[in-house]
Structures are given as structure tokens and as C-alpha cells.
A tleap script that builds the chain and sets N, CA, C and O, in Angstrom:
source leaprc.protein.ff14SB
mol = sequence {
  NMET ASN ARG ASP ASN ILE VAL GLU TRP VAL
  LEU ARG LEU VAL PRO ALA VAL ILE MET LEU
  GLN THR LEU PHE TYR LYS PHE THR GLY HIE
  PRO ASP SER VAL LEU LEU PHE THR GLN LEU
  GLY VAL GLU SER PHE GLY ARG ILE GLY LEU
  GLY ILE VAL GLU LEU PHE ALA ALA ILE LEU
  LEU LEU ILE PRO GLU THR VAL LYS TYR GLY
  ILE VAL LEU GLY SER GLY LEU MET ALA GLY
  ALA ILE ALA THR HIE VAL PHE ILE ILE GLY
  ILE ASN PHE ASN ASN ASP GLY GLY ALA LEU
  PHE THR LEU ALA ALA VAL ALA MET ILE CYS
  LEU LEU VAL LEU ALA TYR ARG HIE GLN PRO
  GLU ILE LYS ARG LEU ILE PRO GLY PHE LYS
  VAL CALA
}
set mol.1.N position { 114.065 99.926 113.449 }
set mol.1.CA position { 112.726 100.499 112.762 }
set mol.1.C position { 112.767 100.312 111.501 }
set mol.1.O position { 113.719 100.567 110.763 }
set mol.2.N position { 111.308 99.671 111.083 }
set mol.2.CA position { 110.484 99.487 109.732 }
set mol.2.C position { 110.682 100.622 109.069 }
set mol.2.O position { 111.135 101.654 109.565 }
set mol.3.N position { 110.262 100.419 107.639 }
set mol.3.CA position { 109.950 101.209 106.852 }
set mol.3.C position { 108.564 101.951 107.233 }
set mol.3.O position { 108.441 103.172 107.143 }
set mol.4.N position { 107.575 101.120 107.650 }
set mol.4.CA position { 106.308 101.463 108.093 }
set mol.4.C position { 106.286 102.844 108.911 }
set mol.4.O position { 105.679 103.893 108.693 }
set mol.5.N position { 107.236 102.433 110.011 }
set mol.5.CA position { 107.818 103.503 111.125 }
set mol.5.C position { 108.511 104.933 110.385 }
set mol.5.O position { 108.183 106.117 110.458 }
set mol.6.N position { 109.143 104.530 109.966 }
set mol.6.CA position { 110.163 105.712 109.251 }
set mol.6.C position { 109.188 106.866 108.553 }
set mol.6.O position { 109.165 108.059 108.856 }
set mol.7.N position { 108.471 106.266 107.642 }
set mol.7.CA position { 107.256 107.166 106.953 }
set mol.7.C position { 106.204 107.645 107.988 }
set mol.7.O position { 105.675 108.757 107.964 }
set mol.8.N position { 105.973 106.700 108.870 }
set mol.8.CA position { 105.021 107.461 109.889 }
set mol.8.C position { 105.255 108.245 110.877 }
set mol.8.O position { 104.477 108.641 111.745 }
set mol.9.N position { 106.757 108.542 110.670 }
set mol.9.CA position { 107.754 109.365 111.522 }
set mol.9.C position { 108.165 110.926 110.783 }
set mol.9.O position { 108.516 112.014 111.240 }
set mol.10.N position { 107.882 110.319 109.239 }
set mol.10.CA position { 108.484 111.652 108.484 }
set mol.10.C position { 107.134 112.295 108.228 }
set mol.10.O position { 107.084 113.472 107.869 }
set mol.11.N position { 105.742 111.373 108.444 }
set mol.11.CA position { 104.661 111.958 107.728 }
set mol.11.C position { 104.538 113.141 109.174 }
set mol.11.O position { 104.214 114.293 108.887 }
set mol.12.N position { 104.741 112.882 110.319 }
set mol.12.CA position { 104.438 113.509 111.614 }
set mol.12.C position { 105.467 114.728 111.770 }
set mol.12.O position { 105.166 115.780 112.334 }
set mol.13.N position { 107.194 114.355 110.988 }
set mol.13.CA position { 107.585 115.583 111.623 }
set mol.13.C position { 107.599 116.403 110.550 }
set mol.13.O position { 107.948 117.457 111.082 }
set mol.14.N position { 107.457 116.642 109.390 }
set mol.14.CA position { 107.186 117.348 108.298 }
set mol.14.C position { 105.846 118.336 108.692 }
set mol.14.O position { 106.232 119.456 109.029 }
set mol.15.N position { 104.767 118.221 108.718 }
set mol.15.CA position { 103.692 119.153 109.571 }
set mol.15.C position { 104.942 120.110 110.645 }
set mol.15.O position { 105.284 121.276 110.449 }
set mol.16.N position { 105.390 119.271 111.668 }
set mol.16.CA position { 105.583 119.664 113.103 }
set mol.16.C position { 106.715 120.650 112.862 }
set mol.16.O position { 106.667 121.691 113.517 }
set mol.17.N position { 107.618 120.493 112.108 }
set mol.17.CA position { 108.529 121.015 111.538 }
set mol.17.C position { 108.001 122.487 111.220 }
set mol.17.O position { 108.217 123.503 111.880 }
set mol.18.N position { 107.266 122.355 110.068 }
set mol.18.CA position { 106.972 123.261 109.344 }
set mol.18.C position { 106.278 124.587 110.725 }
set mol.18.O position { 106.736 125.697 110.995 }
set mol.19.N position { 104.960 123.799 111.378 }
set mol.19.CA position { 104.398 124.631 112.213 }
set mol.19.C position { 105.630 125.468 113.214 }
set mol.19.O position { 105.654 126.675 113.452 }
set mol.20.N position { 106.453 124.585 113.620 }
set mol.20.CA position { 107.464 125.086 114.720 }
set mol.20.C position { 108.407 126.070 114.384 }
set mol.20.O position { 108.849 126.791 115.279 }
set mol.21.N position { 108.877 126.237 112.916 }
set mol.21.CA position { 109.361 127.073 112.182 }
set mol.21.C position { 108.752 128.380 112.044 }
set mol.21.O position { 109.325 129.450 112.252 }
set mol.22.N position { 107.955 128.273 111.802 }
set mol.22.CA position { 106.849 129.618 112.013 }
set mol.22.C position { 106.731 130.724 112.945 }
set mol.22.O position { 106.551 131.926 112.747 }
set mol.23.N position { 106.914 129.850 114.307 }
set mol.23.CA position { 106.735 130.304 115.560 }
set mol.23.C position { 107.882 131.561 115.358 }
set mol.23.O position { 107.498 132.731 115.343 }
set mol.24.N position { 108.869 131.316 115.253 }
set mol.24.CA position { 109.879 132.441 115.501 }
set mol.24.C position { 109.650 133.643 115.082 }
set mol.24.O position { 109.898 134.708 115.648 }
set mol.25.N position { 108.836 133.313 113.368 }
set mol.25.CA position { 108.670 135.078 113.055 }
set mol.25.C position { 107.497 135.191 113.658 }
set mol.25.O position { 107.598 136.280 114.223 }
set mol.26.N position { 106.102 134.623 113.981 }
set mol.26.CA position { 104.848 134.593 114.816 }
set mol.26.C position { 105.804 135.654 116.216 }
set mol.26.O position { 105.936 136.876 116.283 }
set mol.27.N position { 106.205 134.793 116.955 }
set mol.27.CA position { 106.781 135.471 118.339 }
set mol.27.C position { 107.296 136.289 118.265 }
set mol.27.O position { 106.889 137.115 119.082 }
set mol.28.N position { 108.232 136.699 117.575 }
set mol.28.CA position { 109.344 137.779 117.373 }
set mol.28.C position { 108.960 139.036 116.788 }
set mol.28.O position { 109.752 139.977 116.738 }
set mol.29.N position { 107.600 139.111 116.274 }
set mol.29.CA position { 106.993 139.857 115.461 }
set mol.29.C position { 107.394 140.446 114.591 }
set mol.29.O position { 107.342 141.672 114.484 }
set mol.30.N position { 107.992 139.471 113.603 }
set mol.30.CA position { 108.245 139.603 112.303 }
set mol.30.C position { 107.556 140.474 111.337 }
set mol.30.O position { 106.483 140.152 110.827 }
set mol.31.N position { 108.171 141.582 111.085 }
set mol.31.CA position { 107.717 142.414 110.196 }
set mol.31.C position { 106.434 141.863 109.194 }
set mol.31.O position { 105.231 142.090 109.323 }
set mol.32.N position { 107.108 141.098 108.204 }
set mol.32.CA position { 106.148 139.851 107.345 }
set mol.32.C position { 104.789 139.553 107.872 }
set mol.32.O position { 103.684 139.744 107.363 }
set mol.33.N position { 105.149 139.016 109.061 }
set mol.33.CA position { 104.407 138.243 110.113 }
set mol.33.C position { 103.033 139.188 110.662 }
set mol.33.O position { 101.857 138.831 110.587 }
set mol.34.N position { 103.461 140.260 111.131 }
set mol.34.CA position { 102.809 141.367 111.756 }
set mol.34.C position { 101.850 142.124 110.420 }
set mol.34.O position { 100.672 142.457 110.553 }
set mol.35.N position { 102.590 142.278 109.258 }
set mol.35.CA position { 101.910 142.645 108.179 }
set mol.35.C position { 100.796 141.386 107.582 }
set mol.35.O position { 99.639 141.609 107.225 }
set mol.36.N position { 101.309 140.373 107.582 }
set mol.36.CA position { 99.632 139.388 107.164 }
set mol.36.C position { 98.995 139.667 108.324 }
set mol.36.O position { 97.803 139.902 108.126 }
set mol.37.N position { 99.377 139.744 109.635 }
set mol.37.CA position { 97.829 139.216 110.361 }
set mol.37.C position { 97.134 140.983 110.341 }
set mol.37.O position { 95.937 141.268 110.311 }
set mol.38.N position { 98.265 141.925 110.366 }
set mol.38.CA position { 96.870 143.403 110.250 }
set mol.38.C position { 96.296 143.110 108.972 }
set mol.38.O position { 95.096 143.366 108.879 }
set mol.39.N position { 96.897 142.606 107.907 }
set mol.39.CA position { 95.830 142.815 106.872 }
set mol.39.C position { 94.417 141.455 107.404 }
set mol.39.O position { 93.227 141.412 107.092 }
set mol.40.N position { 95.013 140.790 108.033 }
set mol.40.CA position { 93.781 139.983 108.642 }
set mol.40.C position { 92.781 140.562 109.778 }
set mol.40.O position { 91.782 139.972 110.189 }
set mol.41.N position { 93.214 141.750 110.179 }
set mol.41.CA position { 92.124 142.509 111.088 }
set mol.41.C position { 92.507 141.627 112.549 }
set mol.41.O position { 91.642 141.601 113.425 }
set mol.42.N position { 93.637 141.012 112.744 }
set mol.42.CA position { 93.860 140.593 114.417 }
set mol.42.C position { 95.216 140.020 114.385 }
set mol.42.O position { 95.515 138.840 114.571 }
set mol.43.N position { 96.062 141.091 114.102 }
set mol.43.CA position { 97.467 142.053 115.236 }
set mol.43.C position { 97.327 141.691 116.348 }
set mol.43.O position { 96.312 140.998 116.417 }
set mol.44.N position { 97.844 141.797 117.332 }
set mol.44.CA position { 98.838 140.440 117.383 }
set mol.44.C position { 98.127 139.934 118.388 }
set mol.44.O position { 98.862 139.369 119.198 }
set mol.45.N position { 96.998 139.906 118.667 }
set mol.45.CA position { 96.324 138.474 119.289 }
set mol.45.C position { 95.870 136.863 118.478 }
set mol.45.O position { 95.697 135.696 118.828 }
set mol.46.N position { 95.810 137.852 116.938 }
set mol.46.CA position { 95.862 136.324 116.204 }
set mol.46.C position { 96.958 135.832 115.759 }
set mol.46.O position { 97.006 134.650 115.418 }
set mol.47.N position { 98.095 136.699 115.678 }
set mol.47.CA position { 99.615 136.328 115.849 }
set mol.47.C position { 99.888 135.213 116.800 }
set mol.47.O position { 100.059 134.007 116.618 }
set mol.48.N position { 99.880 135.862 117.727 }
set mol.48.CA position { 100.297 135.060 119.223 }
set mol.48.C position { 99.601 134.002 119.725 }
set mol.48.O position { 99.932 132.966 120.300 }
set mol.49.N position { 98.267 134.623 119.287 }
set mol.49.CA position { 97.167 133.208 119.631 }
set mol.49.C position { 97.350 131.799 118.637 }
set mol.49.O position { 97.305 130.664 119.112 }
set mol.50.N position { 97.532 132.045 117.398 }
set mol.50.CA position { 97.473 130.824 116.285 }
set mol.50.C position { 99.055 130.328 116.411 }
set mol.50.O position { 99.453 129.222 116.048 }
set mol.51.N position { 99.889 131.389 117.008 }
set mol.51.CA position { 101.669 130.192 117.176 }
set mol.51.C position { 101.456 129.874 118.294 }
set mol.51.O position { 102.464 129.201 118.508 }
set mol.52.N position { 100.714 129.839 119.477 }
set mol.52.CA position { 100.618 129.210 120.627 }
set mol.52.C position { 99.441 127.544 120.241 }
set mol.52.O position { 99.492 126.429 120.759 }
set mol.53.N position { 98.622 128.031 119.277 }
set mol.53.CA position { 98.039 127.019 118.962 }
set mol.53.C position { 99.085 125.862 118.088 }
set mol.53.O position { 99.395 124.738 118.484 }
set mol.54.N position { 99.398 126.363 117.117 }
set mol.54.CA position { 100.475 125.703 116.284 }
set mol.54.C position { 101.446 125.049 116.872 }
set mol.54.O position { 101.873 124.009 116.372 }
set mol.55.N position { 101.890 125.496 117.890 }
set mol.55.CA position { 102.888 124.958 119.025 }
set mol.55.C position { 102.200 123.895 119.647 }
set mol.55.O position { 102.882 122.901 119.899 }
set mol.56.N position { 101.052 123.875 119.940 }
set mol.56.CA position { 100.194 122.784 120.404 }
set mol.56.C position { 99.906 121.781 119.356 }
set mol.56.O position { 100.200 120.623 119.655 }
set mol.57.N position { 99.619 121.897 118.706 }
set mol.57.CA position { 99.171 121.163 117.078 }
set mol.57.C position { 100.501 120.042 117.106 }
set mol.57.O position { 100.258 118.836 117.061 }
set mol.58.N position { 102.365 120.709 117.209 }
set mol.58.CA position { 103.081 120.579 116.941 }
set mol.58.C position { 103.718 119.461 117.680 }
set mol.58.O position { 104.376 118.568 117.146 }
set mol.59.N position { 103.440 119.593 119.120 }
set mol.59.CA position { 103.634 118.656 119.940 }
set mol.59.C position { 102.927 117.737 120.098 }
set mol.59.O position { 103.416 116.767 120.677 }
set mol.60.N position { 101.293 117.662 119.586 }
set mol.60.CA position { 100.846 116.710 120.052 }
set mol.60.C position { 101.077 115.681 118.500 }
set mol.60.O position { 100.822 114.478 118.553 }
set mol.61.N position { 101.360 116.049 117.757 }
set mol.61.CA position { 102.226 115.131 116.508 }
set mol.61.C position { 103.340 114.504 116.748 }
set mol.61.O position { 103.782 113.546 116.113 }
set mol.62.N position { 104.057 115.302 118.137 }
set mol.62.CA position { 105.492 114.087 118.119 }
set mol.62.C position { 105.122 113.460 118.975 }
set mol.62.O position { 106.029 112.766 119.434 }
set mol.63.N position { 103.811 113.290 119.660 }
set mol.63.CA position { 103.831 112.001 120.921 }
set mol.63.C position { 102.860 111.090 120.595 }
set mol.63.O position { 101.679 111.425 120.513 }
set mol.64.N position { 103.225 110.024 120.411 }
set mol.64.CA position { 102.433 108.601 119.640 }
set mol.64.C position { 101.232 108.453 120.210 }
set mol.64.O position { 100.367 107.964 119.482 }
set mol.65.N position { 100.756 108.899 121.942 }
set mol.65.CA position { 99.455 108.515 122.482 }
set mol.65.C position { 98.848 109.823 122.078 }
set mol.65.O position { 97.724 109.813 122.581 }
set mol.66.N position { 99.045 111.102 121.334 }
set mol.66.CA position { 98.523 112.311 120.752 }
set mol.66.C position { 98.453 112.613 119.888 }
set mol.66.O position { 97.969 113.722 119.660 }
set mol.67.N position { 98.938 111.724 118.814 }
set mol.67.CA position { 99.077 111.686 117.137 }
set mol.67.C position { 97.593 112.132 116.553 }
set mol.67.O position { 97.448 113.037 115.731 }
set mol.68.N position { 96.856 111.594 116.939 }
set mol.68.CA position { 95.364 111.630 116.240 }
set mol.68.C position { 94.812 113.377 116.910 }
set mol.68.O position { 93.871 113.887 116.302 }
set mol.69.N position { 95.154 113.826 117.579 }
set mol.69.CA position { 94.812 114.982 118.317 }
set mol.69.C position { 95.806 115.902 117.476 }
set mol.69.O position { 95.096 116.817 117.059 }
set mol.70.N position { 96.790 116.047 117.139 }
set mol.70.CA position { 97.457 116.706 116.593 }
set mol.70.C position { 96.932 116.504 114.974 }
set mol.70.O position { 96.624 117.494 114.309 }
set mol.71.N position { 96.882 115.509 114.568 }
set mol.71.CA position { 96.471 115.443 113.118 }
set mol.71.C position { 94.918 116.041 113.072 }
set mol.71.O position { 94.547 116.141 111.903 }
set mol.72.N position { 94.035 116.414 113.914 }
set mol.72.CA position { 92.622 116.754 113.846 }
set mol.72.C position { 93.193 118.525 114.001 }
set mol.72.O position { 92.814 119.341 113.160 }
set mol.73.N position { 93.888 118.843 114.871 }
set mol.73.CA position { 93.961 120.192 115.260 }
set mol.73.C position { 95.371 121.197 114.191 }
set mol.73.O position { 95.442 122.417 114.037 }
set mol.74.N position { 96.046 120.407 113.788 }
set mol.74.CA position { 96.748 120.274 112.364 }
set mol.74.C position { 96.265 120.785 111.472 }
set mol.74.O position { 96.558 121.915 111.082 }
set mol.75.N position { 95.214 119.856 110.848 }
set mol.75.CA position { 94.515 119.930 109.494 }
set mol.75.C position { 93.642 121.190 109.656 }
set mol.75.O position { 93.363 121.947 108.726 }
set mol.76.N position { 93.201 121.352 111.065 }
set mol.76.CA position { 91.922 122.327 111.139 }
set mol.76.C position { 92.794 123.640 110.642 }
set mol.76.O position { 92.363 124.425 109.797 }
set mol.77.N position { 94.417 123.801 111.453 }
set mol.77.CA position { 94.822 125.133 110.992 }
set mol.77.C position { 95.150 125.234 109.828 }
set mol.77.O position { 94.982 126.300 109.235 }
set mol.78.N position { 95.722 124.101 109.197 }
set mol.78.CA position { 96.288 124.157 107.704 }
set mol.78.C position { 95.123 124.476 106.810 }
set mol.78.O position { 95.160 125.115 105.759 }
set mol.79.N position { 94.121 123.951 107.373 }
set mol.79.CA position { 92.821 123.962 106.345 }
set mol.79.C position { 92.808 125.624 106.072 }
set mol.79.O position { 92.868 126.179 104.975 }
set mol.80.N position { 92.724 126.164 107.222 }
set mol.80.CA position { 92.522 128.378 107.290 }
set mol.80.C position { 93.718 128.904 106.994 }
set mol.80.O position { 93.860 129.963 106.380 }
set mol.81.N position { 94.628 128.198 107.411 }
set mol.81.CA position { 96.070 129.001 106.438 }
set mol.81.C position { 95.404 129.064 104.874 }
set mol.81.O position { 95.086 130.118 104.323 }
set mol.82.N position { 95.263 127.736 104.289 }
set mol.82.CA position { 95.096 127.466 102.810 }
set mol.82.C position { 94.106 128.145 102.455 }
set mol.82.O position { 94.132 128.483 101.271 }
set mol.83.N position { 93.315 128.443 102.993 }
set mol.83.CA position { 91.640 129.106 102.644 }
set mol.83.C position { 92.308 130.468 102.517 }
set mol.83.O position { 92.585 130.856 101.382 }
set mol.84.N position { 92.620 131.300 103.660 }
set mol.84.CA position { 93.333 132.587 104.066 }
set mol.84.C position { 94.467 133.212 103.173 }
set mol.84.O position { 94.897 134.365 103.159 }
set mol.85.N position { 94.905 131.866 102.266 }
set mol.85.CA position { 96.103 132.298 101.038 }
set mol.85.C position { 94.887 132.339 99.952 }
set mol.85.O position { 95.032 133.379 99.308 }
set mol.86.N position { 93.882 131.703 99.550 }
set mol.86.CA position { 93.227 131.402 98.533 }
set mol.86.C position { 92.683 132.619 98.359 }
set mol.86.O position { 92.984 133.391 97.449 }
set mol.87.N position { 91.694 132.861 99.412 }
set mol.87.CA position { 90.491 133.894 99.448 }
set mol.87.C position { 90.526 135.238 99.534 }
set mol.87.O position { 89.984 136.080 98.818 }
set mol.88.N position { 91.477 135.401 100.835 }
set mol.88.CA position { 92.041 136.602 101.455 }
set mol.88.C position { 93.025 137.276 101.286 }
set mol.88.O position { 92.908 138.463 100.981 }
set mol.89.N position { 94.187 136.710 101.436 }
set mol.89.CA position { 95.745 137.277 101.236 }
set mol.89.C position { 96.760 137.188 99.726 }
set mol.89.O position { 97.793 137.736 99.341 }
set mol.90.N position { 95.829 136.208 99.194 }
set mol.90.CA position { 96.577 135.767 97.957 }
set mol.90.C position { 97.755 134.875 97.913 }
set mol.90.O position { 98.665 135.328 98.607 }
set mol.91.N position { 98.032 133.801 97.354 }
set mol.91.CA position { 98.940 132.756 97.307 }
set mol.91.C position { 100.453 133.038 97.618 }
set mol.91.O position { 101.246 132.394 98.305 }
set mol.92.N position { 100.642 134.449 96.746 }
set mol.92.CA position { 102.159 135.005 96.270 }
set mol.92.C position { 102.146 136.085 97.621 }
set mol.92.O position { 102.549 137.207 97.318 }
set mol.93.N position { 101.690 135.890 99.258 }
set mol.93.CA position { 101.458 137.055 100.023 }
set mol.93.C position { 103.118 137.974 100.297 }
set mol.93.O position { 104.155 137.621 100.858 }
set mol.94.N position { 102.721 139.228 99.615 }
set mol.94.CA position { 104.358 139.868 100.205 }
set mol.94.C position { 105.661 139.470 99.201 }
set mol.94.O position { 106.867 139.404 99.435 }
set mol.95.N position { 104.928 139.252 98.067 }
set mol.95.CA position { 106.040 138.326 97.299 }
set mol.95.C position { 106.900 137.139 97.522 }
set mol.95.O position { 107.992 136.926 96.994 }
set mol.96.N position { 106.370 136.515 98.234 }
set mol.96.CA position { 106.909 135.572 98.805 }
set mol.96.C position { 107.448 134.168 98.219 }
set mol.96.O position { 108.186 133.271 98.627 }
set mol.97.N position { 106.338 134.567 96.482 }
set mol.97.CA position { 106.897 133.646 95.951 }
set mol.97.C position { 105.849 131.936 96.146 }
set mol.97.O position { 106.107 130.847 95.633 }
set mol.98.N position { 105.013 132.208 96.805 }
set mol.98.CA position { 104.223 131.481 97.234 }
set mol.98.C position { 104.701 130.611 98.578 }
set mol.98.O position { 103.835 129.795 98.892 }
set mol.99.N position { 105.527 130.600 99.187 }
set mol.99.CA position { 106.526 130.059 100.053 }
set mol.99.C position { 105.400 129.731 101.349 }
set mol.99.O position { 105.384 128.654 101.944 }
set mol.100.N position { 104.682 130.623 101.584 }
set mol.100.CA position { 104.061 130.256 103.111 }
set mol.100.C position { 102.865 129.372 102.436 }
set mol.100.O position { 102.482 128.419 103.114 }
set mol.101.N position { 102.247 129.580 101.205 }
set mol.101.CA position { 100.944 128.699 100.961 }
set mol.101.C position { 101.792 127.287 100.331 }
set mol.101.O position { 101.176 126.225 100.242 }
set mol.102.N position { 102.887 127.360 100.012 }
set mol.102.CA position { 103.312 125.966 99.662 }
set mol.102.C position { 103.401 125.107 101.030 }
set mol.102.O position { 102.701 124.095 101.075 }
set mol.103.N position { 104.207 125.426 102.153 }
set mol.103.CA position { 104.494 124.868 103.429 }
set mol.103.C position { 103.443 124.799 104.011 }
set mol.103.O position { 103.564 123.978 104.920 }
set mol.104.N position { 102.214 125.330 103.972 }
set mol.104.CA position { 100.905 125.260 104.184 }
set mol.104.C position { 100.510 123.715 103.897 }
set mol.104.O position { 100.161 122.851 104.702 }
set mol.105.N position { 100.697 123.632 102.306 }
set mol.105.CA position { 99.874 122.886 101.483 }
set mol.105.C position { 100.658 121.328 101.852 }
set mol.105.O position { 100.229 120.216 102.157 }
set mol.106.N position { 101.705 121.781 101.691 }
set mol.106.CA position { 102.843 120.124 102.043 }
set mol.106.C position { 101.931 119.669 103.461 }
set mol.106.O position { 101.319 118.607 103.578 }
set mol.107.N position { 102.013 120.729 104.459 }
set mol.107.CA position { 101.797 119.928 105.879 }
set mol.107.C position { 100.682 119.705 106.131 }
set mol.107.O position { 100.485 119.081 107.173 }
set mol.108.N position { 99.298 120.178 105.162 }
set mol.108.CA position { 98.334 119.582 104.577 }
set mol.108.C position { 98.043 118.317 104.355 }
set mol.108.O position { 97.376 117.594 105.095 }
set mol.109.N position { 98.635 117.972 103.130 }
set mol.109.CA position { 99.092 116.753 102.659 }
set mol.109.C position { 99.631 115.667 103.771 }
set mol.109.O position { 98.849 114.804 104.171 }
set mol.110.N position { 100.922 115.719 104.242 }
set mol.110.CA position { 101.531 114.935 105.570 }
set mol.110.C position { 100.336 114.583 106.214 }
set mol.110.O position { 100.091 113.391 106.399 }
set mol.111.N position { 99.353 115.691 106.679 }
set mol.111.CA position { 98.344 115.563 107.892 }
set mol.111.C position { 97.452 114.716 107.252 }
set mol.111.O position { 97.290 113.657 107.857 }
set mol.112.N position { 96.635 114.873 105.920 }
set mol.112.CA position { 95.906 114.212 105.487 }
set mol.112.C position { 96.514 112.294 105.197 }
set mol.112.O position { 96.032 111.168 105.321 }
set mol.113.N position { 97.286 112.667 104.942 }
set mol.113.CA position { 97.984 110.997 104.732 }
set mol.113.C position { 97.855 110.592 106.072 }
set mol.113.O position { 97.216 109.540 106.091 }
set mol.114.N position { 98.206 110.991 107.316 }
set mol.114.CA position { 98.278 110.694 108.764 }
set mol.114.C position { 97.144 110.236 108.656 }
set mol.114.O position { 97.102 109.008 108.736 }
set mol.115.N position { 95.738 110.995 108.428 }
set mol.115.CA position { 94.638 110.975 109.199 }
set mol.115.C position { 94.398 109.544 108.072 }
set mol.115.O position { 94.607 108.459 108.614 }
set mol.116.N position { 94.167 109.518 107.237 }
set mol.116.CA position { 93.791 108.075 106.297 }
set mol.116.C position { 94.415 107.071 107.105 }
set mol.116.O position { 93.766 106.137 107.576 }
set mol.117.N position { 95.923 107.253 107.329 }
set mol.117.CA position { 96.699 106.092 108.287 }
set mol.117.C position { 96.442 105.624 109.763 }
set mol.117.O position { 96.897 104.628 110.326 }
set mol.118.N position { 95.348 106.880 110.393 }
set mol.118.CA position { 94.720 106.823 111.831 }
set mol.118.C position { 93.361 107.068 111.641 }
set mol.118.O position { 92.796 107.954 112.282 }
set mol.119.N position { 92.680 106.257 110.689 }
set mol.119.CA position { 91.334 106.788 110.573 }
set mol.119.C position { 90.494 106.058 111.578 }
set mol.119.O position { 89.377 106.547 111.745 }
set mol.120.N position { 90.875 104.688 112.486 }
set mol.120.CA position { 90.105 104.059 113.117 }
set mol.120.C position { 90.449 105.180 114.260 }
set mol.120.O position { 89.549 105.975 114.533 }
set mol.121.N position { 91.287 105.252 114.717 }
set mol.121.CA position { 91.697 106.580 116.339 }
set mol.121.C position { 90.615 107.264 115.792 }
set mol.121.O position { 89.493 107.038 116.247 }
set mol.122.N position { 90.778 108.101 114.845 }
set mol.122.CA position { 90.107 109.575 114.462 }
set mol.122.C position { 88.980 109.470 114.451 }
set mol.122.O position { 88.340 110.272 115.131 }
set mol.123.N position { 88.143 108.261 113.544 }
set mol.123.CA position { 86.888 107.736 114.035 }
set mol.123.C position { 85.959 107.441 115.432 }
set mol.123.O position { 84.746 107.309 115.599 }
set mol.124.N position { 87.108 107.403 116.335 }
set mol.124.CA position { 86.567 107.382 117.903 }
set mol.124.C position { 86.319 108.543 118.300 }
set mol.124.O position { 85.546 108.723 119.241 }
set mol.125.N position { 87.032 109.733 117.547 }
set mol.125.CA position { 87.087 111.419 118.158 }
set mol.125.C position { 86.201 112.050 117.644 }
set mol.125.O position { 85.625 112.969 118.225 }
set mol.126.N position { 85.891 111.600 116.257 }
set mol.126.CA position { 85.260 112.238 115.149 }
set mol.126.C position { 83.822 111.207 114.657 }
set mol.126.O position { 84.079 110.513 113.674 }
set mol.127.N position { 82.943 111.105 115.000 }
set mol.127.CA position { 82.121 109.707 114.682 }
set mol.127.C position { 81.487 109.978 113.069 }
set mol.127.O position { 80.819 110.967 112.766 }
set mol.128.N position { 81.808 109.025 112.265 }
set mol.128.CA position { 81.136 109.503 110.890 }
set mol.128.C position { 82.438 110.085 110.182 }
set mol.128.O position { 82.287 110.459 109.019 }
set mol.129.N position { 83.824 110.215 110.811 }
set mol.129.CA position { 85.280 110.727 109.830 }
set mol.129.C position { 85.064 109.612 108.975 }
set mol.129.O position { 84.698 108.561 109.501 }
set mol.130.N position { 85.243 109.667 107.640 }
set mol.130.CA position { 86.010 108.941 106.725 }
set mol.130.C position { 87.113 109.562 105.839 }
set mol.130.O position { 86.569 110.292 105.011 }
set mol.131.N position { 88.398 109.551 105.703 }
set mol.131.CA position { 89.303 109.844 103.762 }
set mol.131.C position { 88.726 109.318 103.106 }
set mol.131.O position { 88.622 108.140 103.445 }
set mol.132.N position { 88.144 109.605 102.100 }
set mol.132.CA position { 88.000 109.109 100.909 }
set mol.132.C position { 89.140 109.212 100.363 }
set mol.132.O position { 89.310 108.816 99.210 }
savepdb mol mol.pdb
quit
């Protein structure tokens, strides 16, 4: 495995693991997760629904043939998470020290780098797509 392949897999694994590790909290109804989605007004269907979509995005990122779909779906999810923290619930949600926001930002950075690396494939999915 060469350096480029290692970088590619790290960029895929980081957001996939971040999305997968939050599923425990979403699917078990952890009080912090319930509080977050209650504040958003979408508890429990939003919590479970987003968990399912995040699971799907993480799986797509891990399969080489579907990585482009995982990049697009994961980027949309992380953009939504970041915007929710910035505009609705705050970066330091429930006094977590900004951990949830930081995880979303790290995942988004990895996904944006992946989008740049897979730009030709994503252009076929989304005409006019360009990472500047």
C-alpha cells in the first residue's frame, strides 16, 4: 500500500468512524442525544432517521465503488450539523466543550479533501461541481 492509498483510507475512515461512533448515542436514546433532538423539535424521528442516514453514509465511504456517494451524503450531513451548532444550539452544546461541533468540523474537513481528490467522479454526479 503506497502513501496515497494510506492518505485516502485515513480520509475515509475518520469521518466514517465519527459518524459511526455517534450512532450508539442516537440509537440507544442517550439523554444528551435526546436533549439535542428535543431542542431541534425532531425527537425521536429525527434522531433515529439521521442515525440511519449517517450509518448509510459511513458504509458508502468505506466501499471504494461508492465513496463518491458517501462524500456527497456525508458532506451534506456534516454541513447540517455544523450549521445547527452555529445557528441553533450553539457550539458548546450542553457544556460539551464543543466536542460535537469539533467532530463535525473534522469530518467535514476530511470530506472536503476527499471531494477534491474525487472531483472528476463527483462532477459526473453533480454537473458543475467544483472544489475551489
